[in-house]
mmCIF file of C-alpha atoms in Angstrom:
data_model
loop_
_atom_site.group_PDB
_atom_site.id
_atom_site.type_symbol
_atom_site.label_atom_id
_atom_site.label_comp_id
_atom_site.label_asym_id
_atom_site.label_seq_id
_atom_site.Cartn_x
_atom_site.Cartn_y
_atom_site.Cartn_z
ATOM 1 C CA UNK A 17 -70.925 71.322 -24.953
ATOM 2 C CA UNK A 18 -72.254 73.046 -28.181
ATOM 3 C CA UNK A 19 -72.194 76.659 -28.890
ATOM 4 C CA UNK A 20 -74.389 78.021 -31.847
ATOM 5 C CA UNK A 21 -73.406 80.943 -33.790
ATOM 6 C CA UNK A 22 -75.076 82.892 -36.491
ATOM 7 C CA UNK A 23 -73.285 85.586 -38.717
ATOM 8 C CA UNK A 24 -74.301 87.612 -41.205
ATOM 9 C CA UNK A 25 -73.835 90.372 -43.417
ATOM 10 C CA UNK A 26 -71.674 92.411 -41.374
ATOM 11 C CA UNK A 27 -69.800 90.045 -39.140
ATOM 12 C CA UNK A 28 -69.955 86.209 -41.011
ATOM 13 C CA UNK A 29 -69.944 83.166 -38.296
ATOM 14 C CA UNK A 30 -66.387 82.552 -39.755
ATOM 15 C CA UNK A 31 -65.079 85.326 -37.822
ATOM 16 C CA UNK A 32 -67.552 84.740 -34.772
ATOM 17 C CA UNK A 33 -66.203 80.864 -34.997
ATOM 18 C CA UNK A 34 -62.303 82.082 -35.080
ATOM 19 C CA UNK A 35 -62.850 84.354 -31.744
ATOM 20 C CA UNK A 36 -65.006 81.559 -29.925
ATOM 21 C CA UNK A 37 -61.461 79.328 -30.505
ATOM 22 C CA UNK A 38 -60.252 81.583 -27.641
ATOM 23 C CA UNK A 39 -63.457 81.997 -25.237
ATOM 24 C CA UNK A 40 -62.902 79.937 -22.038
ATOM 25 C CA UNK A 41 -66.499 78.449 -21.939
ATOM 26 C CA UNK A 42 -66.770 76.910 -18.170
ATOM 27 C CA UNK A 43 -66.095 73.156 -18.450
ATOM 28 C CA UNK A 44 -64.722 73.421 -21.750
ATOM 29 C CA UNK A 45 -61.623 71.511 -20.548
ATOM 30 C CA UNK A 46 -63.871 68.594 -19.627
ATOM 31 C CA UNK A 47 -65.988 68.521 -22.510
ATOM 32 C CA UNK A 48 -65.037 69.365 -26.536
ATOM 33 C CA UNK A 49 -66.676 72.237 -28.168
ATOM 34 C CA UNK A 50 -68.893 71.357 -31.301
ATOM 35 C CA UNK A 51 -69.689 74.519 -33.237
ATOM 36 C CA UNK A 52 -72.864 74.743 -35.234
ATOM 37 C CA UNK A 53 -72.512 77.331 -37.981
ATOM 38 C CA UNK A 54 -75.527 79.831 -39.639
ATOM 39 C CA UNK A 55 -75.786 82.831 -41.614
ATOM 40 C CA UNK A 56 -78.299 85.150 -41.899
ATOM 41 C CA UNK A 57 -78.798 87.907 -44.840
ATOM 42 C CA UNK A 58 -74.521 86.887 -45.271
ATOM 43 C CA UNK A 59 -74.593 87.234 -48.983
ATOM 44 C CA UNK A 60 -76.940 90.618 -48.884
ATOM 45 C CA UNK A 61 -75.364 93.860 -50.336
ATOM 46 C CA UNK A 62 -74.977 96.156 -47.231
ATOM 47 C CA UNK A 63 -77.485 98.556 -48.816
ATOM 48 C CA UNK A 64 -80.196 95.740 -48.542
ATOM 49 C CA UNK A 65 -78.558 94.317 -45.366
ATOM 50 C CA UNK A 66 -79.707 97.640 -43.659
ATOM 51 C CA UNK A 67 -83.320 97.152 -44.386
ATOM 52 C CA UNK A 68 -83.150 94.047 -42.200
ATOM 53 C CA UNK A 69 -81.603 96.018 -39.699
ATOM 54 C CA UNK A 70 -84.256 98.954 -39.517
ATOM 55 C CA UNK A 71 -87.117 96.228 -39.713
ATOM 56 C CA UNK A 72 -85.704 94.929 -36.774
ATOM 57 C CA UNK A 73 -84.456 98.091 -34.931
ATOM 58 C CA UNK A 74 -88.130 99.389 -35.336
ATOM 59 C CA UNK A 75 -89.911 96.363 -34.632
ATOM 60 C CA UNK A 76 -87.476 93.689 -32.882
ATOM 61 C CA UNK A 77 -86.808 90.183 -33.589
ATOM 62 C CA UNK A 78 -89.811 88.758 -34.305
ATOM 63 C CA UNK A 79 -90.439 91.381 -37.386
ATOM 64 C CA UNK A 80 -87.831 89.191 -39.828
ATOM 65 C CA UNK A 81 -87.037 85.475 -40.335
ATOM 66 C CA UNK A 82 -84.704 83.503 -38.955
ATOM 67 C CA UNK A 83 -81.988 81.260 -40.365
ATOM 68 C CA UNK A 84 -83.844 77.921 -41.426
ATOM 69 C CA UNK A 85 -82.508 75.141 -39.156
ATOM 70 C CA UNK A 86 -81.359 77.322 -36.052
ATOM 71 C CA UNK A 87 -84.541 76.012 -33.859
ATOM 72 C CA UNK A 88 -83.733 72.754 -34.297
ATOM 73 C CA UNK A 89 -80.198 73.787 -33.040
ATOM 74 C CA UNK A 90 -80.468 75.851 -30.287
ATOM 75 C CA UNK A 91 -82.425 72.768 -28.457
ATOM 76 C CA UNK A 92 -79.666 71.248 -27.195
ATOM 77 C CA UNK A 93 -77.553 74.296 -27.241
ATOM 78 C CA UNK A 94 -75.229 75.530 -24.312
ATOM 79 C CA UNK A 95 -74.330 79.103 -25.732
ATOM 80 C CA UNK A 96 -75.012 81.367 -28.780
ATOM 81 C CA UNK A 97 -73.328 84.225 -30.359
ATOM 82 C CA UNK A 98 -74.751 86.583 -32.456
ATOM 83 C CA UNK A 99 -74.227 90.188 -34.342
ATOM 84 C CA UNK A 100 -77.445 91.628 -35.376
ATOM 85 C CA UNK A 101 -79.233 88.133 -36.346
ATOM 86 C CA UNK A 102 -82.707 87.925 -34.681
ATOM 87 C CA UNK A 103 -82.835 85.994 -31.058
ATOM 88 C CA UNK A 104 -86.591 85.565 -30.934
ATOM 89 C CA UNK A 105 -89.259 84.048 -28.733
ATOM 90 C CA UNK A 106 -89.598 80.938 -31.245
ATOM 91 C CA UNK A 107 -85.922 80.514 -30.793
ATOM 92 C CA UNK A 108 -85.382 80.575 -27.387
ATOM 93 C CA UNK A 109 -88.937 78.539 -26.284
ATOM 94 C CA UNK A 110 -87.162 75.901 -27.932
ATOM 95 C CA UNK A 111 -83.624 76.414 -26.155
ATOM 96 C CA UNK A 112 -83.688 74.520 -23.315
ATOM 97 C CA UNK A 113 -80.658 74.287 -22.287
ATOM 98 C CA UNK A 114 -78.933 77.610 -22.928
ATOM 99 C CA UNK A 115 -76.774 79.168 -19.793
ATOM 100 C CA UNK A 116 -75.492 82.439 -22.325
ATOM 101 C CA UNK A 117 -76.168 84.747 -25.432
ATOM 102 C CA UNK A 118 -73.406 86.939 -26.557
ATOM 103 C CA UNK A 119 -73.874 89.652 -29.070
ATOM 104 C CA UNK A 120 -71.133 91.631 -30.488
ATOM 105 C CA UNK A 121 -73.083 95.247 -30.790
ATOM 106 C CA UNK A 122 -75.018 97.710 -28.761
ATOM 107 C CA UNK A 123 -78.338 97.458 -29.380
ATOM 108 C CA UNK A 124 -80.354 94.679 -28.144
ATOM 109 C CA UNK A 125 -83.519 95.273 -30.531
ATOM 110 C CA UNK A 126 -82.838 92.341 -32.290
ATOM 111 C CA UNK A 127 -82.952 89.963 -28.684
ATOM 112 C CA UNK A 128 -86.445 89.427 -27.365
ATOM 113 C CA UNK A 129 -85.454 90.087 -23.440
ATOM 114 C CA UNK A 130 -88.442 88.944 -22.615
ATOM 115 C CA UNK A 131 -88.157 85.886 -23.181
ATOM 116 C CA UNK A 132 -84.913 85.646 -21.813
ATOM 117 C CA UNK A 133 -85.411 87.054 -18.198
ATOM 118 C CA UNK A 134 -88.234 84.563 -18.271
ATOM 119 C CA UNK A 135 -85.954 81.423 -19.090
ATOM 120 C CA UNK A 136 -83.075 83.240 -17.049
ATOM 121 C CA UNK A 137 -80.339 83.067 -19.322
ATOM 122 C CA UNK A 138 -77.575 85.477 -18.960
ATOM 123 C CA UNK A 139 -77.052 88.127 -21.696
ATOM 124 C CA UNK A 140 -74.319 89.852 -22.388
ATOM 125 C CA UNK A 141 -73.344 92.317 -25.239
ATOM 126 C CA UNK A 142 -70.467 94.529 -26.245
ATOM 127 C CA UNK A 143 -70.516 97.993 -27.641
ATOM 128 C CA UNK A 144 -67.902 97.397 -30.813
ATOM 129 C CA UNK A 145 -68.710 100.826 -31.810
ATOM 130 C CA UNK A 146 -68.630 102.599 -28.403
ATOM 131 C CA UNK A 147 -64.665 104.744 -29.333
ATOM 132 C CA UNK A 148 -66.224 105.633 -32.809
ATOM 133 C CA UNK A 149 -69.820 107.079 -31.108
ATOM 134 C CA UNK A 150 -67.725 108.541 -28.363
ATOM 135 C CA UNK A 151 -65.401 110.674 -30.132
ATOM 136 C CA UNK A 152 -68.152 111.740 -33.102
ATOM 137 C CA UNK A 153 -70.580 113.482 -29.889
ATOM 138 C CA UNK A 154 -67.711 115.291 -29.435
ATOM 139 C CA UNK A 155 -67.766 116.312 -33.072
ATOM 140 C CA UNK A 156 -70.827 117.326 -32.490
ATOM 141 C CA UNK A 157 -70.681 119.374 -29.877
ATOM 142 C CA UNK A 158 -68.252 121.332 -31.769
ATOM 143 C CA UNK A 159 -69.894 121.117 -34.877
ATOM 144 C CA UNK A 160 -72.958 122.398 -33.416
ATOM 145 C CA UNK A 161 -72.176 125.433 -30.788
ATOM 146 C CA UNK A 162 -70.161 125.993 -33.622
ATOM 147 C CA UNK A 163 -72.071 125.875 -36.266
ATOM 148 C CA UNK A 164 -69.023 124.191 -38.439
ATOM 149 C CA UNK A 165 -71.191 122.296 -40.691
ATOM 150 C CA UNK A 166 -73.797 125.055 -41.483
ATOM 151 C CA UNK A 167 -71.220 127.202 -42.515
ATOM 152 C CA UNK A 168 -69.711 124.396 -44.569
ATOM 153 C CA UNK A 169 -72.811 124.201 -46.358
ATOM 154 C CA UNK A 170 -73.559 127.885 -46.476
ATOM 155 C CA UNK A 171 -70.309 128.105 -48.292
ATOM 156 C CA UNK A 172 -70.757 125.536 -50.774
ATOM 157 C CA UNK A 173 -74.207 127.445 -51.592
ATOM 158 C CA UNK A 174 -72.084 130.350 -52.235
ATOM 159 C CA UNK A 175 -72.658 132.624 -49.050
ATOM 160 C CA UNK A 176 -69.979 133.772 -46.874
ATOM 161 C CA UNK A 177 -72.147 133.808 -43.604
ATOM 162 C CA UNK A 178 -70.771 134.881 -40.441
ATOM 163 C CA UNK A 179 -73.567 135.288 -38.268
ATOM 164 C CA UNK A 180 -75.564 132.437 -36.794
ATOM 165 C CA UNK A 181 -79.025 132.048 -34.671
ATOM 166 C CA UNK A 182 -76.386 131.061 -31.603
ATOM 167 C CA UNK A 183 -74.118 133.912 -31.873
ATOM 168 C CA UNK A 184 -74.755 135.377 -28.074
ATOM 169 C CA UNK A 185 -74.158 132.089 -26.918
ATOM 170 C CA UNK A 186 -70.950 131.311 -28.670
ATOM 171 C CA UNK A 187 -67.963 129.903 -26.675
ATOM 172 C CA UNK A 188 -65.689 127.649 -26.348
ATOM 173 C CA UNK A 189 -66.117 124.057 -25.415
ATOM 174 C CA UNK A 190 -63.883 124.344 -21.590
ATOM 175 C CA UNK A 191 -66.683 126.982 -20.339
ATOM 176 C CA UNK A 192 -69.571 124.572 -20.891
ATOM 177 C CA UNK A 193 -70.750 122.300 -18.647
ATOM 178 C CA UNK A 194 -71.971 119.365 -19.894
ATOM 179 C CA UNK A 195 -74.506 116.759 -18.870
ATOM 180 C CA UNK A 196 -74.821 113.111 -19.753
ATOM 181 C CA UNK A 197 -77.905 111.458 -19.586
ATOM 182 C CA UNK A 198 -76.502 107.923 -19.189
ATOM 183 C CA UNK A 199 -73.219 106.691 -17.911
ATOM 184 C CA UNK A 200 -72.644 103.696 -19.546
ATOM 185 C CA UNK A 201 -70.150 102.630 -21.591
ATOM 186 C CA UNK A 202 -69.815 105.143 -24.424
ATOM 187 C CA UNK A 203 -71.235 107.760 -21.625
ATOM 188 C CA UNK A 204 -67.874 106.897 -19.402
ATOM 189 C CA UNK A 205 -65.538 107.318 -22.834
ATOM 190 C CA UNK A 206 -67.064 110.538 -24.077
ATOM 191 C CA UNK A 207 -66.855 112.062 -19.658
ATOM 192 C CA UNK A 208 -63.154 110.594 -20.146
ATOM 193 C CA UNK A 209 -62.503 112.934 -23.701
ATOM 194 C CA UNK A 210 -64.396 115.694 -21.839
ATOM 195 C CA UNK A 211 -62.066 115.659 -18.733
ATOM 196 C CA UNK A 212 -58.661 115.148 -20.811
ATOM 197 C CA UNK A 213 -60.210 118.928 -22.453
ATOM 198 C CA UNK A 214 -60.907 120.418 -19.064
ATOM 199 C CA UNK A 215 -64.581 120.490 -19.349
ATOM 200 C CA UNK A 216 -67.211 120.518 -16.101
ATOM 201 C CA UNK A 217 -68.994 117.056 -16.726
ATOM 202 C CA UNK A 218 -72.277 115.932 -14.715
ATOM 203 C CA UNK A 219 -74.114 113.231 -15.037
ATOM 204 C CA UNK A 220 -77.469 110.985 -13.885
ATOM 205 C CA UNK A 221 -77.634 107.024 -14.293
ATOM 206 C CA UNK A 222 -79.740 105.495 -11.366
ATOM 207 C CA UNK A 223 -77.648 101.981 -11.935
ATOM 208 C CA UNK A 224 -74.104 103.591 -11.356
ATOM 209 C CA UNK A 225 -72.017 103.286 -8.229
ATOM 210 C CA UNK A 226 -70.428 106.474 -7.945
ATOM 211 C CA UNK A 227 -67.364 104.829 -6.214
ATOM 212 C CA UNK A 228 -67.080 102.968 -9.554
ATOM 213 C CA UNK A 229 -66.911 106.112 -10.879
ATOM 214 C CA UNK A 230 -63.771 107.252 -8.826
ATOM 215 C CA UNK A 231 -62.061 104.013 -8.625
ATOM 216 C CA UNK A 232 -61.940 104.863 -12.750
ATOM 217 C CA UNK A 233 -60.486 107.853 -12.680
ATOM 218 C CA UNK A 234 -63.823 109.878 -14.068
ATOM 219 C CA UNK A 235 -64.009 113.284 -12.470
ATOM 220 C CA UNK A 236 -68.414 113.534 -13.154
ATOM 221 C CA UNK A 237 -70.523 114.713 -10.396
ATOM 222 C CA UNK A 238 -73.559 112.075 -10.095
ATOM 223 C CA UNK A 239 -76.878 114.381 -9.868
ATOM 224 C CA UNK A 240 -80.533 113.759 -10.009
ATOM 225 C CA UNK A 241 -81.953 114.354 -13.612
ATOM 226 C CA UNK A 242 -83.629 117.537 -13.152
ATOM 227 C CA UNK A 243 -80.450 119.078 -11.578
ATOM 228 C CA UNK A 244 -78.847 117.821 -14.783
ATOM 229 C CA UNK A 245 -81.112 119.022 -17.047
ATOM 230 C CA UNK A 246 -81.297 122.643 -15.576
ATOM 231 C CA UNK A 247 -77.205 122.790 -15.385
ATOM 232 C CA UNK A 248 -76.200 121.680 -18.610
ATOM 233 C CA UNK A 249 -75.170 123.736 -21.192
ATOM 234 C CA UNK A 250 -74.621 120.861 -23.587
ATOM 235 C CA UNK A 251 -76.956 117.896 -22.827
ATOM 236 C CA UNK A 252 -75.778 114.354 -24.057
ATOM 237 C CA UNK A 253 -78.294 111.184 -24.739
ATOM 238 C CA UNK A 254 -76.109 108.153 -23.903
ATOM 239 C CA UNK A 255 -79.697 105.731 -22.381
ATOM 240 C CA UNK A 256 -80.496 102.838 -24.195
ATOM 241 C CA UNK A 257 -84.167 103.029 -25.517
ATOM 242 C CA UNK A 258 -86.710 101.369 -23.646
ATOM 243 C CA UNK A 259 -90.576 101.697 -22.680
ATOM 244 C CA UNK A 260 -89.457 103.613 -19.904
ATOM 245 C CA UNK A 261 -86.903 105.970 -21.994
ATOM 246 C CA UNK A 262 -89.121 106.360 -24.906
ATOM 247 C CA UNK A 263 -90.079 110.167 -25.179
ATOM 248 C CA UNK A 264 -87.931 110.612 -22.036
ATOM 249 C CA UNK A 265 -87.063 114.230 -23.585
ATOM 250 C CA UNK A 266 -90.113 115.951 -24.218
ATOM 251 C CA UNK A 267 -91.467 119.195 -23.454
ATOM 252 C CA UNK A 268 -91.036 119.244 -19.793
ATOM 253 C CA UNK A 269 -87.087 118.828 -20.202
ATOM 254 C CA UNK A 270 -86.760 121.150 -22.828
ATOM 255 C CA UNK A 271 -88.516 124.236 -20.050
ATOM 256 C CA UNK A 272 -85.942 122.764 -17.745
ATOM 257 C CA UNK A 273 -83.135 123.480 -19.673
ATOM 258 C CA UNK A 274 -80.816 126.731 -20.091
ATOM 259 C CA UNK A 275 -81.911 129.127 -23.112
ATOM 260 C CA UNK A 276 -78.945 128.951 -24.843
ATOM 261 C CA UNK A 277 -78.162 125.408 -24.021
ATOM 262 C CA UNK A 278 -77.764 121.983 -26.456
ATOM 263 C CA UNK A 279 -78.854 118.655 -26.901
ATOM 264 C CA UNK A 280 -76.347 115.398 -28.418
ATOM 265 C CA UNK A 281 -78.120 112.284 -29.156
ATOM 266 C CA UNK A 282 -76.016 109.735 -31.062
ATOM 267 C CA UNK A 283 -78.533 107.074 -29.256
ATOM 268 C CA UNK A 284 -81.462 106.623 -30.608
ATOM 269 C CA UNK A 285 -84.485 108.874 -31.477
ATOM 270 C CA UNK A 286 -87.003 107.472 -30.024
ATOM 271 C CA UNK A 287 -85.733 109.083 -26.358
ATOM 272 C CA UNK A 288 -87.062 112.287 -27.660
ATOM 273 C CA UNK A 289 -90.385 113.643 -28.244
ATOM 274 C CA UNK A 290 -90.255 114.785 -31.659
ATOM 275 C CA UNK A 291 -92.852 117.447 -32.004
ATOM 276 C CA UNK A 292 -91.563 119.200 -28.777
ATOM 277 C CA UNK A 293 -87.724 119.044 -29.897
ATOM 278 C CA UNK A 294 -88.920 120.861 -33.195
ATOM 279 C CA UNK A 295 -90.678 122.905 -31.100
ATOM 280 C CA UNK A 296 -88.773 124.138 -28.482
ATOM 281 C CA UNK A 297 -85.590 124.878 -31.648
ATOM 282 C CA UNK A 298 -88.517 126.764 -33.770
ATOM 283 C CA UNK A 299 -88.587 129.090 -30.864
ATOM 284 C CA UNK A 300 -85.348 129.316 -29.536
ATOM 285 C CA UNK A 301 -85.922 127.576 -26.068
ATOM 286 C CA UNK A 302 -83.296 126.046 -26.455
ATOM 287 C CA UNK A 303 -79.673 127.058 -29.061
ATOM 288 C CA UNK A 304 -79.524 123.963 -30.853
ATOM 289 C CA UNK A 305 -79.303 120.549 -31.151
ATOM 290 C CA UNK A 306 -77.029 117.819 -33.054
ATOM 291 C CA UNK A 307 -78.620 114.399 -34.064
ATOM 292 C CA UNK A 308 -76.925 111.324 -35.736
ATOM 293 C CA UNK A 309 -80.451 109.270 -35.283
ATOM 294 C CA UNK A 310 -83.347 110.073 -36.728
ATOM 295 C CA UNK A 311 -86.911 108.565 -35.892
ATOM 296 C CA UNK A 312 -87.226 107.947 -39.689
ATOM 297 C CA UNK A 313 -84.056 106.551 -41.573
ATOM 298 C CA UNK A 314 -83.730 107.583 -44.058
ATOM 299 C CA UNK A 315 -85.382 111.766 -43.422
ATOM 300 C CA UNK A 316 -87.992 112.175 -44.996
ATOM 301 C CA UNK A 317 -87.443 115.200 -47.722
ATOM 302 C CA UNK A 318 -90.412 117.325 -45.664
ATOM 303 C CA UNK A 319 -89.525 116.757 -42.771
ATOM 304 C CA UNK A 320 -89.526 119.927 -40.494
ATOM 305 C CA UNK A 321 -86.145 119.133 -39.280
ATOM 306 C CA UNK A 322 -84.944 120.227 -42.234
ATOM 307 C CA UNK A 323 -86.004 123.803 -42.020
ATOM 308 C CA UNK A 324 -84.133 124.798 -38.859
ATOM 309 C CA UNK A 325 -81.197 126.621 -39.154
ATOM 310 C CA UNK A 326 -80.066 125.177 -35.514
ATOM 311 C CA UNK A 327 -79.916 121.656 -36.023
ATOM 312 C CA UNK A 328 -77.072 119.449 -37.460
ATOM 313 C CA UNK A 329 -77.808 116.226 -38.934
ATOM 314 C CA UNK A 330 -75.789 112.926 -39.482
ATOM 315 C CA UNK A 331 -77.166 109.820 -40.979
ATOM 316 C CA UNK A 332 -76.789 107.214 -38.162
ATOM 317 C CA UNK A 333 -72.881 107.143 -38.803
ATOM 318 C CA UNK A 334 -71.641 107.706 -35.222
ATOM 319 C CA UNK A 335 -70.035 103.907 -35.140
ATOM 320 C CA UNK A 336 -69.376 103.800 -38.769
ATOM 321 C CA UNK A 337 -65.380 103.060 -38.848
ATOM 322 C CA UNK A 338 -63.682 100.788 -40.629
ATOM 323 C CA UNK A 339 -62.224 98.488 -38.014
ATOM 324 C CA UNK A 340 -65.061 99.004 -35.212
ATOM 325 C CA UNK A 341 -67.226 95.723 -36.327
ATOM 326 C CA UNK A 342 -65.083 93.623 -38.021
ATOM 327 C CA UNK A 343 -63.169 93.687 -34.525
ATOM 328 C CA UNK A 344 -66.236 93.371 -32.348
ATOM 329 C CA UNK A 345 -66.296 89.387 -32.055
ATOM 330 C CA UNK A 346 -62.858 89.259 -30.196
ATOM 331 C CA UNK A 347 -64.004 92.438 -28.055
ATOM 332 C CA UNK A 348 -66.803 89.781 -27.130
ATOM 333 C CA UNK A 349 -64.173 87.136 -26.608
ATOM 334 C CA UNK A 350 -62.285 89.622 -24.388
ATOM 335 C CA UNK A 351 -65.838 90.767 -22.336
ATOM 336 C CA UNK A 352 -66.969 87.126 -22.234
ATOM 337 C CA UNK A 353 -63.238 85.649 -20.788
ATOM 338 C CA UNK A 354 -63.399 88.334 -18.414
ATOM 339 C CA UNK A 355 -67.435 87.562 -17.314
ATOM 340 C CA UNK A 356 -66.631 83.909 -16.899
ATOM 341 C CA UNK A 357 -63.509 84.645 -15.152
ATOM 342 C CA UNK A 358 -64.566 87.468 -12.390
ATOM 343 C CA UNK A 359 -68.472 86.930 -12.423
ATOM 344 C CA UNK A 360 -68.851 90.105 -13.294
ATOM 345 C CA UNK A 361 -68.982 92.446 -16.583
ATOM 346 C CA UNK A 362 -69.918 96.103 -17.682
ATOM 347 C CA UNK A 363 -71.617 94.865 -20.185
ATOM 348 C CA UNK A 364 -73.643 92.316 -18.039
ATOM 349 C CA UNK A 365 -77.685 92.898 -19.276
ATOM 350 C CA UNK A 366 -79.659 89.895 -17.769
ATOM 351 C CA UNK A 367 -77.535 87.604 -15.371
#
């Protein structure tokens, strides 16, 4: 049985290899485990390391090279583990034997799916980062209907301002109601935050079972996504991106939604349509919106975003903690025990 694993910058394969000591691969009592070792980008500064990610976040796997050697070893290759290193086409057309890939992050940008619905191998990730993303949309939230950090920086430009763009829709946070778009894993942790602080949570995801739901403990009213849409006053983006999300939030949602409502998205940018978000804040169709993603990283110093006075902005540091990815690989030892013990698995993409 050989498993292949490939660290780099962020997680090394020393720490992949140390939590694959404890994964219960299915015959691995029969047969001994020989570990083949890569790195990729491991001895990058994390400044440079981020490039790699962004090439590959805009333009998937196939955008940045591989480790030299890792073809050659996925060929006879029962399972691979990755962080962020590419999984691409090349790689897998030569993997002819591999039953599972296991990647210790959200995103799947760097994995070309493709490829591996075609050769059916199953897929499964783990969303290190998913407590860190869930409890910064709530900072946002309150940072934006808020408007804590404009007031920060109004301060720290030397005016006391009291009076904001949102100020006849100011309340607190219990008599909102507010509506996740995706109700995933991070989605479930951020409705679980929202119910511990009494808030009216509603949701759409057309793969949950709602008795799922309740057999959790999650009190979120399943609706169709225009019913979501029209009764949110704080709309959450918790989808992953995907031809079929991309620009999922345009112009049409924005009509549908409440005057003095708000839109989250600590996703990714691409679900929204740019030009109609900027739009519909420019003329107060909607109160405001938070964003932690941007569809340029870094903003560019024009960029119209930057002359609202009803937008907050983070730079893509929802997940950032200090412990959230060096623990991921043994959250993917945990997922992948419990997969190959039950079958099953949350975080089950491509079975």
């Amino acid at each position: 049985m050989k498993l292949v694993i490939i660290g780099d910058a962020l997680v090394s394969s020393a720490t992949l290899r140390d939590a694959a000591k404890d994964i219960d691969f299915p015959g691995r009592d029969e047969s001994e485990l020989d570990v083949v070792s890569y790195e990729w980008y491991s001895d990058l500064e994390k400044e440079k390391f981020q490039e790699k990610i962004l090439l590959i976040e805009k333009n998937g796997p196939e955008a940045v090279e591989i480790p030299a050697g890792v073809t050659e070893a996925l060929k006879d290759a029962d399972y691979l583990l990755v962080h962020i290193a590419p999984v691409s086409k090349s790689m897998l057309e030569s993997a002819s034997k591999l039953k599972l890939i296991g990647t210790c992050r959200g995103g799947l940008e760097h994995i070309a799916l493709n490829s591996v619905k075609e050769k059916n191998i199953t897929l499964i990730h783990v969303i290190r980062n998913a407590e860190p993303v869930a409890d910064f949309t709530l900072s946002l939230m309150y940072a934006e209907t808020r408007n804590i950090a404009r007031a920060h920086h109004e301060i720290k430009n030397g005016k006391w301002r009291k009076s904001f763009s949102n100020d006849e829709h100011k309340t607190v946070l219990a008599n909102h109601t507010v509506g996740l778009i995706g109700l995933g894993y991070i989605g479930k942790l951020v409705a679980k935050r929202l119910n511990a602080l009494g808030v009216r949570v509603i949701a759409h995801d057309p793969f949950i079972d709602k008795s799922l739901i309740i057999k959790e403990g999650l009190r979120v009213e399943l609706l169709d996504m225009d019913s979501v849409i029209s009764q949110s006053d704080i709309l959450s983006l918790h989808m992953r991106l995907t031809p079929e999300t991309e620009n999922i939030i345009n112009k049409d949602v924005f009509n549908k939604m409440k005057a003095g409502s708000y839109i989250i998205n600590t996703a990714r940018a691409g679900m929204v349509h740019k030009a109609d978000l900027i739009d519909a804040l420019k003329n107060r169709r909607i109160a405001g919106a938070a964003l932690d993603v941007s569809w340029d990283e870094p903003i560019s110093p024009d960029d119209p975003l930057l002359q609202l006075d009803n937008v907050t902005l983070t730079p893509h540091i929802a997940g950032d903690t200090i412990d959230a990815i060096p623990k991921a690989p043994y959250l993917l030892k945990t997922v992948l025990n419990d997969y190959f013990k039950t079958g099953h698995s949350d975080m089950l993409i491509i079975q």
